[in-house]
Amino acid sequence: MGASPSCADPCFPDCPVNQPPDHSDDDDPRLPPAGARPLQARWRIHYETQGGELSVRTVQISHLLERGPRQQILAHCETRGKDRTFRIDRIRRAYDLDRACRVDDPLGDLRRACEDSDG
């Protein structure tokens, strides 16, 4: 009987083992990267994971990071109990819990919050 193909087999290119890592959901970013802009906001977000699943998260946002083609937020995810990084383009819906309002333009809203905290 032949050996079953392993996940790292090049005949199975769609296997996650054969894909480059996506660090958009890295756990526990200890220090904000250079260029991260501080802000404070608490949102409930409908977030699409790398695998295409939707999850609802309550997050305390601490920084906006605009570097390269992807904008991200650094936040403490109350749902998971961990510090996380979230790609803004994967936020499908957002609600600002501090201001009790829907967020129609997450990136624009975050940029305004950064400007407000800058002075």
PDB file of N, CA, C and O in Angstrom, residues 43-49 53-59 86-95 106:
ATOM      1  N   TRP A  43     -14.228  49.128  19.768  1.00  0.00           N
ATOM      2  CA  TRP A  43     -15.166  48.785  18.705  1.00  0.00           C
ATOM      3  C   TRP A  43     -15.620  47.342  18.820  1.00  0.00           C
ATOM      4  O   TRP A  43     -14.898  46.493  19.335  1.00  0.00           O
ATOM      5  N   ARG A  44     -16.797  47.080  18.279  1.00  0.00           N
ATOM      6  CA  ARG A  44     -17.229  45.711  18.002  1.00  0.00           C
ATOM      7  C   ARG A  44     -17.123  45.555  16.490  1.00  0.00           C
ATOM      8  O   ARG A  44     -17.690  46.353  15.747  1.00  0.00           O
ATOM      9  N   ILE A  45     -16.371  44.568  16.045  1.00  0.00           N
ATOM     10  CA  ILE A  45     -16.148  44.394  14.609  1.00  0.00           C
ATOM     11  C   ILE A  45     -16.611  43.018  14.141  1.00  0.00           C
ATOM     12  O   ILE A  45     -16.583  42.047  14.903  1.00  0.00           O
ATOM     13  N   HIS A  46     -17.070  42.976  12.907  1.00  0.00           N
ATOM     14  CA  HIS A  46     -17.325  41.724  12.203  1.00  0.00           C
ATOM     15  C   HIS A  46     -16.109  41.558  11.308  1.00  0.00           C
ATOM     16  O   HIS A  46     -15.931  42.332  10.363  1.00  0.00           O
ATOM     17  N   TYR A  47     -15.295  40.571  11.618  1.00  0.00           N
ATOM     18  CA  TYR A  47     -13.979  40.430  11.008  1.00  0.00           C
ATOM     19  C   TYR A  47     -13.902  39.144  10.202  1.00  0.00           C
ATOM     20  O   TYR A  47     -14.298  38.073  10.676  1.00  0.00           O
ATOM     21  N   GLU A  48     -13.390  39.252   8.977  1.00  0.00           N
ATOM     22  CA  GLU A  48     -13.203  38.082   8.131  1.00  0.00           C
ATOM     23  C   GLU A  48     -11.780  37.569   8.306  1.00  0.00           C
ATOM     24  O   GLU A  48     -10.813  38.286   8.043  1.00  0.00           O
ATOM     25  N   THR A  49     -11.652  36.332   8.746  1.00  0.00           N
ATOM     26  CA  THR A  49     -10.337  35.744   8.970  1.00  0.00           C
ATOM     27  C   THR A  49      -9.668  35.402   7.646  1.00  0.00           C
ATOM     28  O   THR A  49     -10.305  35.435   6.588  1.00  0.00           O
ATOM     29  N   GLU A  53     -13.687  32.973   7.275  1.00  0.00           N
ATOM     30  CA  GLU A  53     -14.740  32.868   8.285  1.00  0.00           C
ATOM     31  C   GLU A  53     -14.981  34.228   8.922  1.00  0.00           C
ATOM     32  O   GLU A  53     -14.050  35.008   9.104  1.00  0.00           O
ATOM     33  N   LEU A  54     -16.236  34.496   9.260  1.00  0.00           N
ATOM     34  CA  LEU A  54     -16.580  35.746   9.940  1.00  0.00           C
ATOM     35  C   LEU A  54     -16.649  35.499  11.432  1.00  0.00           C
ATOM     36  O   LEU A  54     -17.179  34.482  11.877  1.00  0.00           O
ATOM     37  N   SER A  55     -16.105  36.439  12.195  1.00  0.00           N
ATOM     38  CA  SER A  55     -16.226  36.369  13.646  1.00  0.00           C
ATOM     39  C   SER A  55     -16.528  37.769  14.166  1.00  0.00           C
ATOM     40  O   SER A  55     -16.146  38.760  13.552  1.00  0.00           O
ATOM     41  N   VAL A  56     -17.223  37.828  15.269  1.00  0.00           N
ATOM     42  CA  VAL A  56     -17.540  39.103  15.908  1.00  0.00           C
ATOM     43  C   VAL A  56     -16.572  39.256  17.069  1.00  0.00           C
ATOM     44  O   VAL A  56     -16.439  38.364  17.902  1.00  0.00           O
ATOM     45  N   ARG A  57     -15.887  40.390  17.100  1.00  0.00           N
ATOM     46  CA  ARG A  57     -14.882  40.654  18.133  1.00  0.00           C
ATOM     47  C   ARG A  57     -15.150  42.005  18.775  1.00  0.00           C
ATOM     48  O   ARG A  57     -15.551  42.949  18.102  1.00  0.00           O
ATOM     49  N   THR A  58     -14.874  42.095  20.043  1.00  0.00           N
ATOM     50  CA  THR A  58     -14.849  43.380  20.732  1.00  0.00           C
ATOM     51  C   THR A  58     -13.377  43.695  20.968  1.00  0.00           C
ATOM     52  O   THR A  58     -12.660  42.886  21.564  1.00  0.00           O
ATOM     53  N   VAL A  59     -12.938  44.851  20.458  1.00  0.00           N
ATOM     54  CA  VAL A  59     -11.515  45.187  20.500  1.00  0.00           C
ATOM     55  C   VAL A  59     -11.294  46.576  21.084  1.00  0.00           C
ATOM     56  O   VAL A  59     -12.092  47.487  20.877  1.00  0.00           O
ATOM     57  N   PHE A  86      -5.163  43.441  13.363  1.00  0.00           N
ATOM     58  CA  PHE A  86      -6.287  43.210  12.462  1.00  0.00           C
ATOM     59  C   PHE A  86      -6.105  44.039  11.198  1.00  0.00           C
ATOM     60  O   PHE A  86      -5.834  45.246  11.276  1.00  0.00           O
ATOM     61  N   ARG A  87      -6.275  43.417  10.061  1.00  0.00           N
ATOM     62  CA  ARG A  87      -6.249  44.144   8.795  1.00  0.00           C
ATOM     63  C   ARG A  87      -7.559  44.895   8.625  1.00  0.00           C
ATOM     64  O   ARG A  87      -8.640  44.315   8.770  1.00  0.00           O
ATOM     65  N   ILE A  88      -7.473  46.165   8.293  1.00  0.00           N
ATOM     66  CA  ILE A  88      -8.673  46.981   8.153  1.00  0.00           C
ATOM     67  C   ILE A  88      -9.520  46.507   6.980  1.00  0.00           C
ATOM     68  O   ILE A  88     -10.749  46.532   7.050  1.00  0.00           O
ATOM     69  N   ASP A  89      -8.894  46.022   5.907  1.00  0.00           N
ATOM     70  CA  ASP A  89      -9.676  45.564   4.753  1.00  0.00           C
ATOM     71  C   ASP A  89     -10.475  44.297   5.047  1.00  0.00           C
ATOM     72  O   ASP A  89     -11.330  43.909   4.258  1.00  0.00           O
ATOM     73  N   ARG A  90     -10.245  43.670   6.190  1.00  0.00           N
ATOM     74  CA  ARG A  90     -11.022  42.490   6.570  1.00  0.00           C
ATOM     75  C   ARG A  90     -12.146  42.813   7.552  1.00  0.00           C
ATOM     76  O   ARG A  90     -12.871  41.914   7.970  1.00  0.00           O
ATOM     77  N   ILE A  91     -12.268  44.073   7.942  1.00  0.00           N
ATOM     78  CA  ILE A  91     -13.372  44.476   8.813  1.00  0.00           C
ATOM     79  C   ILE A  91     -14.600  44.678   7.928  1.00  0.00           C
ATOM     80  O   ILE A  91     -14.617  45.558   7.065  1.00  0.00           O
ATOM     81  N   ARG A  92     -15.603  43.843   8.123  1.00  0.00           N
ATOM     82  CA  ARG A  92     -16.812  43.906   7.292  1.00  0.00           C
ATOM     83  C   ARG A  92     -17.849  44.866   7.849  1.00  0.00           C
ATOM     84  O   ARG A  92     -18.593  45.480   7.094  1.00  0.00           O
ATOM     85  N   ARG A  93     -17.909  44.981   9.163  1.00  0.00           N
ATOM     86  CA  ARG A  93     -18.797  45.942   9.831  1.00  0.00           C
ATOM     87  C   ARG A  93     -18.140  46.351  11.133  1.00  0.00           C
ATOM     88  O   ARG A  93     -17.404  45.570  11.730  1.00  0.00           O
ATOM     89  N   ALA A  94     -18.418  47.579  11.549  1.00  0.00           N
ATOM     90  CA  ALA A  94     -17.844  48.047  12.814  1.00  0.00           C
ATOM     91  C   ALA A  94     -18.840  48.950  13.524  1.00  0.00           C
ATOM     92  O   ALA A  94     -19.605  49.679  12.888  1.00  0.00           O
ATOM     93  N   TYR A  95     -18.784  48.878  14.849  1.00  0.00           N
ATOM     94  CA  TYR A  95     -19.628  49.714  15.700  1.00  0.00           C
ATOM     95  C   TYR A  95     -18.728  50.290  16.785  1.00  0.00           C
ATOM     96  O   TYR A  95     -18.026  49.542  17.473  1.00  0.00           O
ATOM     97  N   PRO A 106     -14.153  52.684   8.325  1.00  0.00           N
ATOM     98  CA  PRO A 106     -13.210  52.396   9.412  1.00  0.00           C
ATOM     99  C   PRO A 106     -11.880  53.135   9.289  1.00  0.00           C
ATOM    100  O   PRO A 106     -11.415  53.719  10.275  1.00  0.00           O
TER     101      PRO A 106
END
